[in-house]
Amino acid sequence: MTFYDDDHEAFRESVRTFVDREVRPDLDDWDRDGLIPRDVWRTAAKVGILGLRIPEQYGGAGVSDYRFRCVVQEELARVGAASLASGMSINDDVVVGYLTRFGTEEQQSTWLPSMASGDVVASIAMSEPGAGSDMRGMRTTAVREGDSWRLAGSKTFITSGYSSDVVIVAARTGTKEGRPQLSLFVVPTTTAGFSRGRKLGKIGLHAQDTAELAFDDMLLPSTALLGEEGRGFHHLTNQLPLERLSIAWRALVAAEAAFAWTVEYTKERTAFGSRVIDFQNSRFRLAELSTELDVTRAFLERAVQRYLDGDLDATTGAKAKWWCTELQQRVVNACLQLHGGYGYMSEYPIARAFIDARVQTLVGGTTEIMKEIIGRDIAG
């Protein structure tokens, strides 16, 4: 049984046309500018690539089959567009999920149509300076004031933080049995008291804007609360398996793309009178990488199917995330080595893939945190 059917492959043709026309030619410009133009998002929306999960009544495609998102990720990886892939994942796999699962009718009707059209880019703000992935160490607070909320604090490492129009913010809203309680809030970036810090300089993903955000005693209406008060941990736990599956899939397809570039390069490049691929060491290394990729794809396709069946648990999401992102590091590093000195030249896609890959073992929870989640499950 194949993972994709005819509908997915027909969709792939549309995505490939969009990527070749609207993405591939401008990758260097986006890296230089540190930003992806909003017109790219709007064009993606017009051709049906953005907002796949958004219900039709809000202008989206209303598609629950995650394999269509997998196709988008594969085609972006094919040209090395990791920055756009990352931003779209936050938009479509994360924020849309929170709004459709926990949002009120008012919240959904306010934000989902503009997200579906590409006019609004969203981000999610959880990580904080000094706390990182430790949600219980969060210091951003939201305090009730009558029918309103007073939000104060700061966040860092926020994907699309410099360009986003709306942010889902996690904040402490109380304590229970000595433990902090979190709640989620939908925060328009036009709200008084909201500010963006510097656009953060990163090792890779140069076109993907990442920023610090600050909330200076912002007054939010009661309608800004997303989901239930004090249930933020539960809401986050509910959505994290898909977020980590999304990161895992991006990692796998990026590694597969790097492998494909490298096979072609080693067939064309010669050394000591022979093609690089004709050396036994090259063939053995490629054989190892090919096998690891095939085995990993089988596992990850099964994980996607579990998600489609409503059976993707946190432990499987953690396994997928740590394994695939660490695999991406190994594969991309090995592929750069097979390119020799040219692999270090920025004009070759493997060079961009190398620097873009490094963050993958950090975002969405580090490899060490993933292993802790898995280990706790094993220990019962």
CSV table of C-alpha atoms in Angstrom, one decimal:
chain,number,residue,atom,x,y,z
A,1,MET,CA,0.0,0.0,0.0
A,2,THR,CA,1.5,3.3,-1.1
A,3,PHE,CA,1.6,6.3,1.2
A,4,TYR,CA,0.2,8.8,-1.4
A,5,ASP,CA,-2.7,8.3,-3.8
A,6,ASP,CA,-3.5,10.0,-7.1
A,7,ASP,CA,-5.0,13.1,-5.4
A,8,HIS,CA,-1.8,13.7,-3.5
A,9,GLU,CA,0.3,13.4,-6.6
A,10,ALA,CA,-2.0,15.8,-8.6
A,11,PHE,CA,-1.6,18.2,-5.7
A,12,ARG,CA,2.1,17.8,-5.9
A,13,GLU,CA,2.2,19.2,-9.4
A,14,SER,CA,0.5,22.4,-8.2
A,15,VAL,CA,2.9,22.7,-5.3
A,16,ARG,CA,6.0,22.0,-7.5
A,17,THR,CA,4.9,24.7,-10.0
A,18,PHE,CA,4.5,27.2,-7.2
A,19,VAL,CA,7.9,26.3,-5.7
A,20,ASP,CA,9.7,26.5,-9.0
A,21,ARG,CA,8.2,29.8,-9.9
A,22,GLU,CA,7.8,31.7,-6.6
A,23,VAL,CA,10.3,30.2,-4.3
A,24,ARG,CA,13.4,28.7,-5.9
A,25,PRO,CA,14.5,31.9,-7.8
A,26,ASP,CA,14.3,34.1,-4.7
A,27,LEU,CA,16.0,32.0,-2.0
A,28,ASP,CA,19.2,34.0,-2.0
A,29,ASP,CA,17.3,37.3,-1.8
A,30,TRP,CA,15.3,36.2,1.1
A,31,ASP,CA,18.4,35.0,3.0
A,32,ARG,CA,20.0,38.4,2.4
A,33,ASP,CA,16.9,40.4,3.5
A,34,GLY,CA,16.2,38.1,6.5
A,35,LEU,CA,12.5,38.0,5.6
A,36,ILE,CA,10.1,36.3,3.2
A,37,PRO,CA,7.8,38.8,1.4
A,38,ARG,CA,4.1,38.6,2.3
A,39,ASP,CA,3.2,38.3,-1.3
A,40,VAL,CA,4.7,34.8,-1.2
A,41,TRP,CA,2.2,33.8,1.4
A,42,ARG,CA,-0.7,35.3,-0.6
A,43,THR,CA,0.3,33.5,-3.7
A,44,ALA,CA,0.6,30.2,-1.9
A,45,ALA,CA,-2.9,30.8,-0.6
A,46,LYS,CA,-4.3,31.6,-4.1
A,47,VAL,CA,-3.0,28.3,-5.5
A,48,GLY,CA,-4.4,26.3,-2.5
A,49,ILE,CA,-1.2,25.5,-0.6
A,50,LEU,CA,-1.8,27.6,2.5
A,51,GLY,CA,-4.5,27.0,5.1
A,52,LEU,CA,-5.2,23.4,4.1
A,53,ARG,CA,-6.6,22.6,7.5
A,54,ILE,CA,-8.7,25.7,7.9
A,55,PRO,CA,-12.4,24.9,7.5
A,56,GLU,CA,-14.1,25.9,4.2
A,57,GLN,CA,-16.4,28.4,5.9
A,58,TYR,CA,-13.3,30.4,6.8
A,59,GLY,CA,-11.8,30.3,3.4
A,60,GLY,CA,-9.5,27.2,3.8
A,61,ALA,CA,-9.5,23.9,2.0
A,62,GLY,CA,-10.9,22.0,5.0
A,63,VAL,CA,-8.5,19.1,4.4
A,64,SER,CA,-7.9,16.9,7.4
A,65,ASP,CA,-5.5,14.5,5.5
A,66,TYR,CA,-2.1,15.6,6.8
A,67,ARG,CA,-0.4,13.9,3.8
A,68,PHE,CA,-1.2,17.0,1.7
A,69,ARG,CA,1.0,19.0,4.2
A,70,CYS,CA,3.6,16.3,3.8
A,71,VAL,CA,3.7,17.0,0.0
A,72,VAL,CA,4.2,20.7,0.6
A,73,GLN,CA,7.1,20.0,2.9
A,74,GLU,CA,8.7,17.6,0.4
A,75,GLU,CA,8.5,20.1,-2.4
A,76,LEU,CA,9.9,22.9,-0.3
A,77,ALA,CA,12.8,20.6,0.8
A,78,ARG,CA,13.5,19.7,-2.8
A,79,VAL,CA,14.8,23.3,-3.4
A,80,GLY,CA,16.2,23.8,0.1
A,81,ALA,CA,13.5,26.3,1.2
A,82,ALA,CA,13.7,25.4,4.9
A,83,SER,CA,12.9,28.9,6.1
A,84,LEU,CA,9.6,29.1,4.3
A,85,ALA,CA,8.8,25.5,5.4
A,86,SER,CA,9.4,26.4,9.0
A,87,GLY,CA,7.2,29.5,8.9
A,88,MET,CA,4.4,27.7,7.1
A,89,SER,CA,4.5,24.9,9.6
A,90,ILE,CA,4.0,27.3,12.5
A,91,ASN,CA,1.1,28.8,10.7
A,92,ASP,CA,-0.6,25.7,9.4
A,93,ASP,CA,0.4,22.9,11.7
A,94,VAL,CA,0.5,24.8,15.0
A,95,VAL,CA,-1.5,28.0,15.2
A,96,VAL,CA,-4.3,26.8,13.0
A,97,GLY,CA,-4.5,23.7,15.2
A,98,TYR,CA,-4.9,25.7,18.4
A,99,LEU,CA,-7.5,28.0,16.8
A,100,THR,CA,-9.6,25.2,15.3
A,101,ARG,CA,-9.4,23.0,18.4
A,102,PHE,CA,-9.7,25.5,21.2
A,103,GLY,CA,-10.8,28.8,19.6
A,104,THR,CA,-14.2,30.4,20.0
A,105,GLU,CA,-16.4,31.2,17.0
A,106,GLU,CA,-15.3,34.8,17.4
A,107,GLN,CA,-11.6,33.9,17.4
A,108,GLN,CA,-11.9,31.6,14.5
A,109,SER,CA,-13.9,34.0,12.3
A,110,THR,CA,-11.6,36.9,13.2
A,111,TRP,CA,-8.3,35.2,12.3
A,112,LEU,CA,-8.8,32.1,10.2
A,113,PRO,CA,-10.0,33.8,7.0
A,114,SER,CA,-7.0,36.1,6.9
A,115,MET,CA,-4.7,33.2,7.6
A,116,ALA,CA,-6.2,31.3,4.8
A,117,SER,CA,-5.7,34.2,2.4
A,118,GLY,CA,-2.1,34.8,3.4
A,119,ASP,CA,-2.9,38.3,4.7
A,120,VAL,CA,-2.1,37.3,8.3
A,121,VAL,CA,0.9,35.4,9.5
A,122,ALA,CA,0.8,33.9,12.9
A,123,SER,CA,3.3,32.8,15.5
A,124,ILE,CA,3.3,31.1,18.9
A,125,ALA,CA,5.2,32.4,21.9
A,126,MET,CA,6.2,29.9,24.6
A,127,SER,CA,10.0,30.0,25.0
A,128,GLU,CA,11.4,32.6,27.4
A,129,PRO,CA,14.8,34.0,28.2
A,130,GLY,CA,16.3,31.8,31.0
A,131,ALA,CA,13.5,29.2,30.8
A,132,GLY,CA,13.8,27.8,27.2
A,133,SER,CA,11.6,24.7,27.0
A,134,ASP,CA,10.8,24.6,30.7
A,135,MET,CA,7.2,25.5,30.7
A,136,ARG,CA,7.0,25.4,34.5
A,137,GLY,CA,9.8,28.1,34.7
A,138,MET,CA,7.7,30.5,32.7
A,139,ARG,CA,7.5,34.0,34.1
A,140,THR,CA,5.1,35.8,31.7
A,141,THR,CA,1.9,36.4,33.6
A,142,ALA,CA,-1.7,37.2,32.9
A,143,VAL,CA,-3.7,38.6,35.8
A,144,ARG,CA,-7.5,39.2,35.7
A,145,GLU,CA,-8.6,42.8,36.0
A,146,GLY,CA,-12.4,42.8,35.9
A,147,ASP,CA,-13.5,41.5,32.5
A,148,SER,CA,-9.9,42.0,31.2
A,149,TRP,CA,-6.5,40.4,31.5
A,150,ARG,CA,-3.2,42.2,32.2
A,151,LEU,CA,-0.4,40.5,30.3
A,152,ALA,CA,3.2,41.1,31.2
A,153,GLY,CA,6.5,39.4,30.2
A,154,SER,CA,8.7,38.5,27.3
A,155,LYS,CA,9.4,35.7,24.9
A,156,THR,CA,12.3,34.7,22.7
A,157,PHE,CA,13.2,32.5,19.7
A,158,ILE,CA,9.8,33.2,18.2
A,159,THR,CA,9.4,31.9,14.7
A,160,SER,CA,7.9,34.6,12.4
A,161,GLY,CA,8.1,36.9,15.4
A,162,TYR,CA,9.2,39.9,13.5
A,163,SER,CA,6.5,39.7,10.8
A,164,SER,CA,3.5,38.0,12.5
A,165,ASP,CA,0.2,39.7,12.9
A,166,VAL,CA,-1.2,37.6,15.7
A,167,VAL,CA,0.6,35.6,18.4
A,168,ILE,CA,-0.7,32.8,20.7
A,169,VAL,CA,1.0,33.6,24.0
A,170,ALA,CA,1.4,31.2,26.9
A,171,ALA,CA,1.3,32.8,30.3
A,172,ARG,CA,1.0,31.9,34.0
A,173,THR,CA,-2.5,32.7,35.4
A,174,GLY,CA,-2.2,31.1,38.8
A,175,THR,CA,-1.0,28.1,40.9
A,176,LYS,CA,-2.6,24.9,41.9
A,177,GLU,CA,-1.1,22.6,44.5
A,178,GLY,CA,2.1,24.5,44.3
A,179,ARG,CA,2.4,24.2,40.5
A,180,PRO,CA,2.0,27.0,38.1
A,181,GLN,CA,-1.1,27.0,35.9
A,182,LEU,CA,-0.8,28.2,32.3
A,183,SER,CA,-3.4,29.8,30.0
A,184,LEU,CA,-3.2,30.7,26.3
A,185,PHE,CA,-4.1,34.0,24.8
A,186,VAL,CA,-4.7,35.3,21.3
A,187,VAL,CA,-2.8,38.6,21.0
A,188,PRO,CA,-2.9,40.9,18.0
A,189,THR,CA,0.4,42.6,17.4
A,190,THR,CA,-1.3,45.9,17.1
A,191,THR,CA,-2.3,45.8,20.8
A,192,ALA,CA,-0.9,48.7,22.9
A,193,GLY,CA,2.0,47.4,25.0
A,194,PHE,CA,3.2,44.9,22.4
A,195,SER,CA,6.7,45.3,21.0
A,196,ARG,CA,9.2,43.4,19.1
A,197,GLY,CA,12.8,43.2,20.1
A,198,ARG,CA,15.7,42.8,17.7
A,199,LYS,CA,15.5,40.3,14.8
A,200,LEU,CA,17.7,37.6,16.1
A,201,GLY,CA,20.8,36.6,14.1
A,202,LYS,CA,21.0,32.9,13.6
A,203,ILE,CA,23.4,30.3,12.3
A,204,GLY,CA,20.9,29.2,9.7
A,205,LEU,CA,17.4,29.8,8.5
A,206,HIS,CA,18.4,33.3,7.6
A,207,ALA,CA,15.2,34.1,5.6
A,208,GLN,CA,13.0,33.0,8.5
A,209,ASP,CA,12.5,36.0,10.8
A,210,THR,CA,13.0,35.1,14.5
A,211,ALA,CA,12.5,37.7,17.2
A,212,GLU,CA,12.1,38.6,20.8
A,213,LEU,CA,8.7,39.8,21.9
A,214,ALA,CA,7.7,41.9,24.8
A,215,PHE,CA,4.3,42.4,26.5
A,216,ASP,CA,4.4,45.6,28.6
A,217,ASP,CA,1.3,45.5,30.9
A,218,MET,CA,-0.9,44.8,27.9
A,219,LEU,CA,-4.7,45.0,28.6
A,220,LEU,CA,-6.5,42.2,26.8
A,221,PRO,CA,-10.2,41.6,26.6
A,222,SER,CA,-11.7,38.5,28.2
A,223,THR,CA,-12.3,37.2,24.7
A,224,ALA,CA,-8.5,36.9,24.2
A,225,LEU,CA,-8.4,33.8,26.3
A,226,LEU,CA,-7.8,30.7,24.1
A,227,GLY,CA,-9.4,27.5,25.5
A,228,GLU,CA,-9.9,27.1,29.2
A,229,GLU,CA,-8.3,29.2,31.9
A,230,GLY,CA,-5.6,27.2,33.7
A,231,ARG,CA,-5.6,24.4,31.1
A,232,GLY,CA,-2.7,25.7,29.1
A,233,PHE,CA,-0.5,22.6,29.8
A,234,HIS,CA,-3.3,20.4,28.7
A,235,HIS,CA,-3.8,22.4,25.5
A,236,LEU,CA,-0.1,22.4,24.7
A,237,THR,CA,0.2,18.6,25.4
A,238,ASN,CA,-2.7,18.1,23.1
A,239,GLN,CA,-1.1,19.9,20.2
A,240,LEU,CA,2.6,19.0,20.7
A,241,PRO,CA,2.5,15.5,19.0
A,242,LEU,CA,1.5,17.1,15.7
A,243,GLU,CA,4.1,19.9,16.1
A,244,ARG,CA,6.8,17.4,16.7
A,245,LEU,CA,5.6,15.2,13.8
A,246,SER,CA,5.8,18.3,11.6
A,247,ILE,CA,9.4,18.9,12.6
A,248,ALA,CA,10.2,15.3,12.1
A,249,TRP,CA,8.8,15.3,8.6
A,250,ARG,CA,10.7,18.4,7.7
A,251,ALA,CA,13.8,16.8,8.9
A,252,LEU,CA,13.3,13.6,7.0
A,253,VAL,CA,12.5,15.3,3.7
A,254,ALA,CA,15.3,17.7,4.0
A,255,ALA,CA,17.7,14.8,4.5
A,256,GLU,CA,16.2,13.0,1.5
A,257,ALA,CA,16.7,16.1,-0.6
A,258,ALA,CA,20.3,16.4,0.5
A,259,PHE,CA,20.9,12.8,-0.3
A,260,ALA,CA,19.4,13.2,-3.8
A,261,TRP,CA,21.6,16.3,-4.5
A,262,THR,CA,24.6,14.3,-3.4
A,263,VAL,CA,24.0,11.3,-5.6
A,264,GLU,CA,23.8,13.6,-8.6
A,265,TYR,CA,26.9,15.5,-7.6
A,266,THR,CA,29.0,12.4,-7.0
A,267,LYS,CA,27.9,11.1,-10.5
A,268,GLU,CA,29.1,14.3,-12.2
A,269,ARG,CA,32.2,15.1,-10.1
A,270,THR,CA,35.5,13.4,-10.9
A,271,ALA,CA,38.6,12.9,-8.8
A,272,PHE,CA,41.8,11.0,-9.8
A,273,GLY,CA,40.3,10.2,-13.1
A,274,SER,CA,37.1,8.6,-11.7
A,275,ARG,CA,33.6,9.7,-10.8
A,276,VAL,CA,33.3,10.3,-7.0
A,277,ILE,CA,30.5,7.7,-6.9
A,278,ASP,CA,32.8,5.1,-8.4
A,279,PHE,CA,34.9,5.0,-5.2
A,280,GLN,CA,34.0,2.2,-2.9
A,281,ASN,CA,33.9,4.6,0.1
A,282,SER,CA,31.4,6.8,-1.6
A,283,ARG,CA,29.1,4.0,-2.6
A,284,PHE,CA,29.3,2.4,0.9
A,285,ARG,CA,28.5,5.8,2.6
A,286,LEU,CA,25.6,6.4,0.2
A,287,ALA,CA,24.3,2.9,0.8
A,288,GLU,CA,24.3,3.5,4.5
A,289,LEU,CA,22.5,6.8,4.2
A,290,SER,CA,19.9,5.4,1.8
A,291,THR,CA,19.1,2.6,4.1
A,292,GLU,CA,18.7,4.9,7.1
A,293,LEU,CA,16.4,7.1,5.2
A,294,ASP,CA,14.3,4.3,3.9
A,295,VAL,CA,13.9,2.8,7.4
A,296,THR,CA,13.1,6.2,8.9
A,297,ARG,CA,10.5,6.9,6.2
A,298,ALA,CA,8.7,3.7,6.9
A,299,PHE,CA,8.5,4.6,10.6
A,300,LEU,CA,7.4,8.2,10.0
A,301,GLU,CA,4.8,7.3,7.4
A,302,ARG,CA,3.3,4.9,10.1
A,303,ALA,CA,3.4,7.8,12.6
A,304,VAL,CA,1.5,10.0,10.1
A,305,GLN,CA,-1.1,7.3,9.6
A,306,ARG,CA,-1.5,7.1,13.4
A,307,TYR,CA,-2.1,10.8,13.4
A,308,LEU,CA,-4.7,10.4,10.7
A,309,ASP,CA,-6.3,7.7,12.8
A,310,GLY,CA,-6.3,9.9,15.9
A,311,ASP,CA,-3.8,7.6,17.6
A,312,LEU,CA,-0.6,9.7,17.7
A,313,ASP,CA,0.6,9.8,21.3
A,314,ALA,CA,3.2,12.1,22.9
A,315,THR,CA,5.8,9.4,23.2
A,316,THR,CA,5.6,8.5,19.5
A,317,GLY,CA,5.8,12.1,18.6
A,318,ALA,CA,8.9,12.5,20.7
A,319,LYS,CA,10.5,9.4,19.2
A,320,ALA,CA,9.8,10.7,15.7
A,321,LYS,CA,11.1,14.2,16.5
A,322,TRP,CA,14.5,13.2,18.1
A,323,TRP,CA,15.3,10.4,15.7
A,324,CYS,CA,14.5,12.3,12.5
A,325,THR,CA,16.2,15.5,13.5
A,326,GLU,CA,19.4,13.7,14.6
A,327,LEU,CA,19.2,11.7,11.4
A,328,GLN,CA,19.1,14.9,9.4
A,329,GLN,CA,22.3,16.1,11.1
A,330,ARG,CA,24.1,12.9,10.2
A,331,VAL,CA,22.9,12.7,6.6
A,332,VAL,CA,23.5,16.4,5.8
A,333,ASN,CA,26.9,16.3,7.3
A,334,ALA,CA,27.9,13.2,5.4
A,335,CYS,CA,26.5,14.6,2.2
A,336,LEU,CA,28.5,17.8,2.6
A,337,GLN,CA,31.6,15.7,3.1
A,338,LEU,CA,31.0,13.9,-0.2
A,339,HIS,CA,30.8,17.3,-1.9
A,340,GLY,CA,34.3,18.0,-0.8
A,341,GLY,CA,35.4,21.6,-0.8
A,342,TYR,CA,32.4,22.6,-2.9
A,343,GLY,CA,30.1,21.6,-0.1
A,344,TYR,CA,31.4,24.6,1.9
A,345,MET,CA,30.5,27.0,-0.9
A,346,SER,CA,27.2,28.8,-0.3
A,347,GLU,CA,26.2,28.5,-4.0
A,348,TYR,CA,25.6,24.8,-3.5
A,349,PRO,CA,22.3,23.9,-1.8
A,350,ILE,CA,24.0,21.4,0.5
A,351,ALA,CA,25.8,24.4,2.2
A,352,ARG,CA,22.4,26.1,3.1
A,353,ALA,CA,21.0,22.7,4.1
A,354,PHE,CA,23.9,22.2,6.5
A,355,ILE,CA,23.4,25.4,8.4
A,356,ASP,CA,19.6,25.3,8.3
A,357,ALA,CA,19.6,21.7,9.7
A,358,ARG,CA,21.3,22.5,13.0
A,359,VAL,CA,18.3,24.1,14.8
A,360,GLN,CA,16.2,21.0,14.2
A,361,THR,CA,17.4,19.1,17.3
A,362,LEU,CA,16.6,22.2,19.4
A,363,VAL,CA,13.2,23.5,18.3
A,364,GLY,CA,10.0,21.8,19.6
A,365,GLY,CA,12.0,20.4,22.5
A,366,THR,CA,15.6,19.3,22.5
A,367,THR,CA,16.7,15.8,21.8
A,368,GLU,CA,17.4,15.4,25.5
A,369,ILE,CA,13.9,16.4,26.4
A,370,MET,CA,12.5,14.0,23.9
A,371,LYS,CA,14.5,11.2,25.4
A,372,GLU,CA,13.2,12.2,28.9
A,373,ILE,CA,9.6,12.0,27.7
A,374,ILE,CA,10.2,8.6,26.2
A,375,GLY,CA,12.2,7.4,29.2
A,376,ARG,CA,9.4,8.5,31.6
A,377,ASP,CA,6.9,6.6,29.6
A,378,ILE,CA,9.0,3.4,29.7
A,379,ALA,CA,9.5,3.8,33.5
A,380,GLY,CA,5.7,4.2,33.9
